[in-house]
Short mmCIF file of C-alpha atoms and ligand atoms in Angstrom, two decimals:
data_model
loop_
_atom_site.label_atom_id
_atom_site.label_comp_id
_atom_site.label_asym_id
_atom_site.label_seq_id
_atom_site.Cartn_x
_atom_site.Cartn_y
_atom_site.Cartn_z
CA UNK A 1 43.49 54.08 306.09
CA UNK A 2 42.27 51.49 303.52
CA UNK A 3 45.00 49.91 301.39
CA UNK A 4 42.81 49.79 298.27
CA UNK A 5 42.99 52.97 296.19
CA UNK A 6 39.65 54.69 295.67
CA UNK A 7 40.90 55.61 292.19
CA UNK A 8 43.53 53.71 290.26
CA UNK A 9 44.63 55.03 286.86
CA UNK A 10 46.29 52.27 284.90
CA UNK A 11 48.13 53.13 281.71
CA UNK A 12 45.85 56.05 280.84
CA UNK A 13 46.43 57.69 277.46
CA UNK A 14 44.18 60.18 275.77
CA UNK A 15 44.56 61.22 272.17
CA UNK A 16 42.47 63.64 270.17
CA UNK A 17 42.41 63.61 266.40
CA UNK A 18 42.61 67.03 264.75
CA UNK A 19 40.89 66.70 261.36
CA UNK A 20 42.34 68.20 258.19
CA UNK A 21 41.03 71.77 257.87
CA UNK A 22 39.33 73.15 254.77
CA UNK A 23 42.55 74.55 253.27
CA UNK A 24 44.21 71.18 253.82
CA UNK A 25 41.31 69.36 252.15
CA UNK A 26 41.51 71.65 249.13
CA UNK A 27 45.27 71.10 248.98
CA UNK A 28 44.66 67.34 249.13
CA UNK A 29 42.41 67.66 246.06
CA UNK A 30 45.40 69.19 244.31
CA UNK A 31 47.65 66.31 245.30
CA UNK A 32 48.91 67.25 248.76
CA UNK A 33 48.97 64.57 251.44
CA UNK A 34 47.64 66.30 254.54
CA UNK A 35 46.49 63.82 257.16
CA UNK A 36 44.60 64.28 260.42
CA UNK A 37 46.96 65.17 263.26
CA UNK A 38 46.94 63.45 266.62
CA UNK A 39 47.20 65.42 269.87
CA UNK A 40 48.82 63.28 272.56
CA UNK A 41 47.14 64.94 275.53
CA UNK A 42 47.84 62.24 278.12
CA UNK A 43 50.44 59.53 277.77
CA UNK A 44 50.51 56.32 279.82
CA UNK A 45 49.67 57.75 283.25
CA UNK A 46 49.63 55.38 286.23
CA UNK A 47 48.42 56.90 289.46
CA UNK A 48 46.67 55.58 292.57
CA UNK A 49 44.72 57.84 294.91
CA UNK A 50 43.93 56.57 298.40
CA UNK A 51 40.64 57.22 300.21
CA UNK A 52 40.70 60.56 302.04
CA UNK A 53 43.79 61.79 300.17
CA UNK A 54 44.10 65.18 298.48
CA UNK A 55 46.31 64.90 295.41
CA UNK A 56 47.39 68.14 293.74
CA UNK A 57 47.96 67.80 290.01
CA UNK A 58 50.08 70.59 288.57
CA UNK A 59 51.85 71.65 285.39
CA UNK A 60 51.82 74.41 282.79
CA UNK A 61 48.74 74.82 280.64
CA UNK A 62 48.71 72.25 277.87
CA UNK A 63 50.40 69.59 280.04
CA UNK A 64 47.30 67.37 280.00
CA UNK A 65 46.20 67.79 283.61
CA UNK A 66 42.65 68.94 282.79
CA UNK A 67 42.24 66.17 280.20
CA UNK A 68 43.38 63.60 282.76
CA UNK A 69 40.88 65.05 285.26
CA UNK A 70 38.08 64.69 282.73
CA UNK A 71 39.04 61.08 282.03
CA UNK A 72 38.99 60.32 285.76
CA UNK A 73 35.60 62.01 286.13
CA UNK A 74 34.17 60.00 283.24
CA UNK A 75 33.73 62.98 280.91
CA UNK A 76 36.08 61.31 278.38
CA UNK A 77 36.73 57.62 277.83
CA UNK A 78 40.48 57.04 277.66
CA UNK A 79 42.06 56.06 274.33
CA UNK A 80 44.00 53.45 276.29
CA UNK A 81 44.07 52.21 279.86
CA UNK A 82 41.62 51.68 282.68
CA UNK A 83 40.33 53.70 285.61
CA UNK A 84 39.35 51.60 288.61
CA UNK A 85 36.97 53.01 291.21
CA UNK A 86 37.26 50.91 294.37
CA UNK A 87 38.70 48.13 292.23
CA UNK A 88 36.01 48.19 289.49
CA UNK A 89 36.31 49.44 285.93
CA UNK A 90 34.79 52.92 286.16
CA UNK A 91 33.98 53.44 282.48
CA UNK A 92 32.38 50.00 282.11
CA UNK A 93 30.19 50.69 285.17
CA UNK A 94 28.88 53.86 283.54
CA UNK A 95 28.45 52.41 280.04
CA UNK A 96 24.68 52.04 280.45
CA UNK A 97 24.14 55.36 282.23
CA UNK A 98 25.08 56.68 285.65
CA UNK A 99 25.12 54.29 288.62
CA UNK A 100 25.60 55.00 292.32
CA UNK A 101 29.30 54.23 291.82
CA UNK A 102 29.77 56.54 288.85
CA UNK A 103 27.82 59.31 290.60
CA UNK A 104 30.32 58.95 293.46
CA UNK A 105 32.91 60.63 291.22
CA UNK A 106 32.02 64.23 290.47
CA UNK A 107 33.80 67.11 288.80
CA UNK A 108 33.80 70.76 289.84
CA UNK A 109 34.68 73.07 286.97
CA UNK A 110 36.67 76.28 286.84
CA UNK A 111 34.06 78.74 285.70
CA UNK A 112 30.79 78.37 287.61
CA UNK A 113 29.06 80.90 285.34
CA UNK A 114 29.80 78.77 282.28
CA UNK A 115 28.93 75.48 283.95
CA UNK A 116 25.65 76.58 285.60
CA UNK A 117 22.63 76.80 283.32
CA UNK A 118 21.62 80.50 283.44
CA UNK A 119 17.96 79.63 282.81
CA UNK A 120 17.65 77.26 285.73
CA UNK A 121 16.94 78.17 289.33
CA UNK A 122 19.45 77.01 291.94
CA UNK A 123 16.77 74.64 293.27
CA UNK A 124 16.74 72.78 289.96
CA UNK A 125 20.48 73.07 289.29
CA UNK A 126 21.25 71.37 292.59
CA UNK A 127 18.18 69.14 292.86
CA UNK A 128 17.87 67.82 289.31
CA UNK A 129 20.51 65.06 289.37
CA UNK A 130 19.64 63.46 292.75
CA UNK A 131 15.94 63.26 291.71
CA UNK A 132 16.70 62.05 288.17
CA UNK A 133 18.95 59.27 289.53
CA UNK A 134 16.50 58.22 292.24
CA UNK A 135 18.64 59.30 295.20
CA UNK A 136 15.90 61.63 296.42
CA UNK A 137 12.09 61.63 295.92
CA UNK A 138 10.73 64.60 293.99
CA UNK A 139 8.70 65.59 297.07
CA UNK A 140 11.88 65.74 299.17
CA UNK A 141 13.92 67.68 296.61
CA UNK A 142 13.47 71.06 298.27
CA UNK A 143 14.58 69.78 301.68
CA UNK A 144 17.56 68.02 300.13
CA UNK A 145 18.63 71.15 298.25
CA UNK A 146 18.22 73.25 301.40
CA UNK A 147 20.47 70.84 303.29
CA UNK A 148 23.18 70.87 300.63
CA UNK A 149 23.10 74.66 300.26
CA UNK A 150 23.46 75.06 304.02
CA UNK A 151 26.43 72.69 303.98
CA UNK A 152 28.26 74.89 301.46
CA UNK A 153 27.45 78.08 303.37
CA UNK A 154 24.55 79.41 301.25
CA UNK A 155 21.23 80.51 302.65
CA UNK A 156 18.52 78.15 301.29
CA UNK A 157 16.14 81.08 301.21
CA UNK A 158 17.72 82.03 297.86
CA UNK A 159 17.19 78.66 296.15
CA UNK A 160 14.64 80.08 293.72
CA UNK A 161 17.09 82.60 292.32
CA UNK A 162 19.09 82.25 289.11
CA UNK A 163 22.92 81.99 288.93
CA UNK A 164 23.40 85.58 287.71
CA UNK A 165 21.81 86.83 290.94
CA UNK A 166 24.76 85.54 292.97
CA UNK A 167 28.36 86.74 293.40
CA UNK A 168 31.32 84.78 291.93
CA UNK A 169 32.09 83.18 295.29
CA UNK A 170 28.46 82.18 295.79
CA UNK A 171 28.32 80.68 292.29
CA UNK A 172 31.41 78.62 293.12
CA UNK A 173 29.52 77.33 296.16
CA UNK A 174 26.49 76.49 293.98
CA UNK A 175 28.81 74.44 291.72
CA UNK A 176 30.11 72.61 294.78
CA UNK A 177 26.53 72.07 296.05
CA UNK A 178 25.53 70.57 292.70
CA UNK A 179 28.36 68.05 292.96
CA UNK A 180 27.63 67.26 296.63
CA UNK A 181 23.91 66.71 295.97
CA UNK A 182 24.58 63.19 294.60
CA UNK A 183 26.65 62.12 297.64
CA UNK A 184 30.06 61.87 295.93
CA UNK A 185 33.09 60.20 297.49
CA UNK A 186 35.68 61.54 295.05
CA UNK A 187 35.84 65.05 293.62
CA UNK A 188 37.89 66.21 290.66
CA UNK A 189 38.36 69.95 291.13
CA UNK A 190 39.65 71.60 287.94
CA UNK A 191 41.04 75.07 288.69
CA UNK A 192 38.00 75.38 290.94
CA UNK A 193 39.09 78.60 292.64
CA UNK A 194 41.12 80.15 289.80
CA UNK A 195 38.41 82.58 288.74
CA UNK A 196 37.90 84.01 292.25
CA UNK A 197 39.46 86.95 294.11
CA UNK A 198 42.20 85.92 296.53
CA UNK A 199 40.11 86.52 299.68
CA UNK A 200 37.17 84.55 298.26
CA UNK A 201 39.57 81.82 297.11
CA UNK A 202 40.71 81.34 300.70
CA UNK A 203 37.11 80.95 301.88
CA UNK A 204 36.29 78.38 299.19
CA UNK A 205 39.53 76.46 299.87
CA UNK A 206 38.58 76.31 303.54
CA UNK A 207 35.16 75.02 302.51
CA UNK A 208 36.84 72.24 300.50
CA UNK A 209 38.88 71.24 303.54
CA UNK A 210 35.86 71.35 305.87
CA UNK A 211 33.88 69.16 303.45
CA UNK A 212 36.76 66.72 303.20
CA UNK A 213 36.72 66.31 306.99
CA UNK A 214 32.94 66.19 307.40
CA UNK A 215 32.15 63.91 304.45
CA UNK A 216 35.42 61.95 304.24
CA UNK A 217 35.96 63.10 300.64
CA UNK A 218 38.94 62.42 298.41
CA UNK A 219 40.14 65.09 295.97
CA UNK A 220 42.12 65.32 292.79
CA UNK A 221 42.84 69.03 292.84
CA UNK A 222 44.03 70.33 289.46
CA UNK A 223 45.69 73.71 289.58
CA UNK A 224 48.43 75.78 288.05
CA UNK A 225 48.61 77.75 291.30
CA UNK A 226 51.38 76.25 293.40
CA UNK A 227 50.44 78.14 296.56
CA UNK A 228 46.94 76.62 296.41
CA UNK A 229 48.34 73.13 295.79
CA UNK A 230 50.81 73.46 298.65
CA UNK A 231 48.07 74.58 301.01
CA UNK A 232 45.61 71.80 300.15
CA UNK A 233 47.45 68.69 299.07
CA UNK A 234 48.83 65.64 300.83
CA UNK A 235 50.68 64.63 297.69
CA UNK A 236 51.72 66.52 294.56
CA UNK A 237 51.87 65.07 291.06
CA UNK A 238 53.66 67.07 288.36
CA UNK A 239 52.82 66.58 284.69
CA UNK A 240 54.73 67.68 281.63
CA UNK A 241 53.41 67.21 278.09
CA UNK A 242 51.02 64.42 278.99
CA UNK A 243 53.35 62.45 281.27
CA UNK A 244 53.77 62.34 285.03
CA UNK A 245 57.36 63.41 285.69
CA UNK A 246 57.36 63.44 289.50
CA UNK A 247 55.10 62.59 292.39
CA UNK A 248 55.85 63.03 296.08
CA UNK A 249 54.33 63.91 299.46
CA UNK A 250 53.74 67.66 299.51
CA UNK A 251 56.53 68.60 301.92
CA UNK A 252 59.11 66.45 300.14
CA UNK A 253 58.09 67.91 296.78
CA UNK A 254 58.34 71.53 297.86
CA UNK A 255 61.51 71.08 299.93
CA UNK A 256 63.45 68.78 297.61
CA UNK A 257 62.05 68.33 294.11
CA UNK A 258 64.11 65.83 292.10
CA UNK A 259 63.10 66.28 288.45
CA UNK A 260 64.69 69.28 286.68
CA UNK A 261 61.23 70.36 285.52
CA UNK A 262 59.85 70.25 289.07
CA UNK A 263 62.93 72.12 290.29
CA UNK A 264 62.35 74.89 287.76
CA UNK A 265 58.63 74.95 288.48
CA UNK A 266 59.03 75.12 292.24
CA UNK A 267 62.11 77.36 292.19
CA UNK A 268 59.96 80.40 292.56
CA UNK A 269 56.92 79.21 294.44
CA UNK A 270 54.63 82.19 294.55
CA UNK A 271 53.53 83.64 297.82
CA UNK A 272 50.24 85.45 298.19
CA UNK A 273 52.14 88.66 297.37
CA UNK A 274 53.87 87.56 294.16
CA UNK A 275 51.41 85.07 292.73
CA UNK A 276 51.83 86.42 289.19
CA UNK A 277 55.33 84.93 288.93
CA UNK A 278 54.12 81.38 288.27
CA UNK A 279 56.39 79.30 286.05
CA UNK A 280 58.47 82.34 285.07
CA UNK A 281 61.79 80.57 285.65
CA UNK A 282 61.50 77.92 282.92
CA UNK A 283 63.10 78.88 279.64
CA UNK A 284 61.23 78.34 276.39
CA UNK A 285 57.66 77.45 275.57
CA UNK A 286 56.01 74.13 276.29
CA UNK A 287 56.24 72.21 272.96
CA UNK A 288 53.10 71.30 271.05
CA UNK A 289 51.47 68.00 272.05
CA UNK A 290 50.95 67.49 268.29
CA UNK A 291 54.69 66.87 267.92
CA UNK A 292 56.16 66.11 271.34
CA UNK A 293 59.97 65.94 271.50
CA UNK A 294 61.56 62.49 271.40
CA UNK A 295 62.92 60.74 274.50
CA UNK A 296 62.38 62.92 277.54
CA UNK A 297 59.78 65.49 276.50
CA UNK A 298 61.53 68.07 278.65
CA UNK A 299 64.94 67.80 276.95
CA UNK A 300 64.68 70.96 274.75
CA UNK A 301 64.21 73.06 277.90
CA UNK A 302 66.26 71.09 280.40
CA UNK A 303 69.56 72.60 281.62
CA UNK A 304 70.85 69.11 282.49
CA UNK A 305 69.90 67.30 279.25
CA UNK A 306 72.39 64.96 277.58
CA UNK A 307 72.31 62.82 274.41
CA UNK A 308 70.44 59.96 276.12
CA UNK A 309 67.58 62.34 276.97
CA UNK A 310 66.83 62.84 273.25
CA UNK A 311 66.62 59.16 272.44
CA UNK A 312 65.19 57.41 275.50
CA UNK A 313 62.08 58.05 277.55
CA UNK A 314 62.96 58.07 281.27
CA UNK A 315 60.84 55.82 283.49
CA UNK A 316 59.36 56.79 286.84
CA UNK A 317 61.64 55.41 289.57
CA UNK A 318 61.03 55.34 293.30
CA UNK A 319 63.59 57.49 295.12
CA UNK A 320 62.09 57.28 298.61
CA UNK A 321 58.81 55.92 299.97
CA UNK A 322 56.06 57.64 297.95
CA UNK A 323 58.55 59.74 295.94
CA UNK A 324 58.85 58.95 292.22
CA UNK A 325 60.69 60.81 289.48
CA UNK A 326 61.29 60.18 285.76
CA UNK A 327 64.79 61.43 284.92
CA UNK A 328 67.87 59.67 283.57
CA UNK A 329 69.96 61.42 286.22
CA UNK A 330 68.45 58.90 288.70
CA UNK A 331 69.25 56.00 286.43
CA UNK A 332 72.78 55.93 285.05
CA UNK A 333 73.05 59.48 283.69
CA UNK A 334 72.26 61.34 280.51
CA UNK A 335 75.21 60.37 278.22
FE1 SF4 B 401 66.52 66.64 281.87
FE2 SF4 B 401 67.37 64.39 280.77
FE3 SF4 B 401 66.29 64.33 283.18
FE4 SF4 B 401 64.77 64.79 281.02
S1 SF4 B 401 65.88 62.93 281.51
S2 SF4 B 401 64.70 65.87 282.93
S3 SF4 B 401 66.17 66.02 279.77
S4 SF4 B 401 68.19 65.35 282.59
#
């Protein structure tokens, strides 16, 4: 395995500014001092992903995992930090439009119906980007699309149909085909099977694993479904309120999570029979990223919190090869 990460996230932060709403503006005219609020969606994330690896990124909704995925895929430019693709600044490479390198990173979205243009035929949905970017001649588009559709298990005979003429599972495959059509090396999959029935999910997950083997792909697989992450991933990264709190090889993470948040999250790993129980063991709501708690963001919900947790942010520390956790309990205690 190469020692250079295919993706290296270095100090990635992403903030969104929430403008003052109309009521706030009117109040300001009357002397109030409402200011735009800042959502701290992702906060100083450092993460390397090696070629061929499948990294599962998990956390409750609102933890920043989808935002981080979009930054990695180039959908958002980070507020701070750099993404390196094979050692080169990914966002600078794409500043003047897509290049072969930026096309090598593709994103597969959760809801294929929302992400596929309903007025376009599958032929154009899948064939448009490779032709537009000069990867395939217009005259070869049909053959290229047929090849990609076959690879994802769809009959090319249906390439002139529209998305609504396919089932949910088939639409998920069309979304995967669209990403594969530009010969990617790295796929960001954001809840890519969440909208599917369990039996169809299993088929699409198997397709992801087959494609990984056949095309030597690397995945960042974002999911709130721990059973999916456990099945697919080599390594699991857990986020809480914009920060990475623990990262470990999959077996180590599921058999011996270190961080109290990971322990609560994995305490009741759902099986196929009780999948609805996700995250039910953690007390309290995830706080708003508009006003994250001081120190360790998890302290209002943590059963092991002490005074230090409120005032000091814990740093990620290596506990074993490849196993990192950010908790004061690993570093002198919580007093
Ligand atoms: Fe809990 Fe403190 Fe560790 Fe945060 S640092 S997880 S609050 S013990």
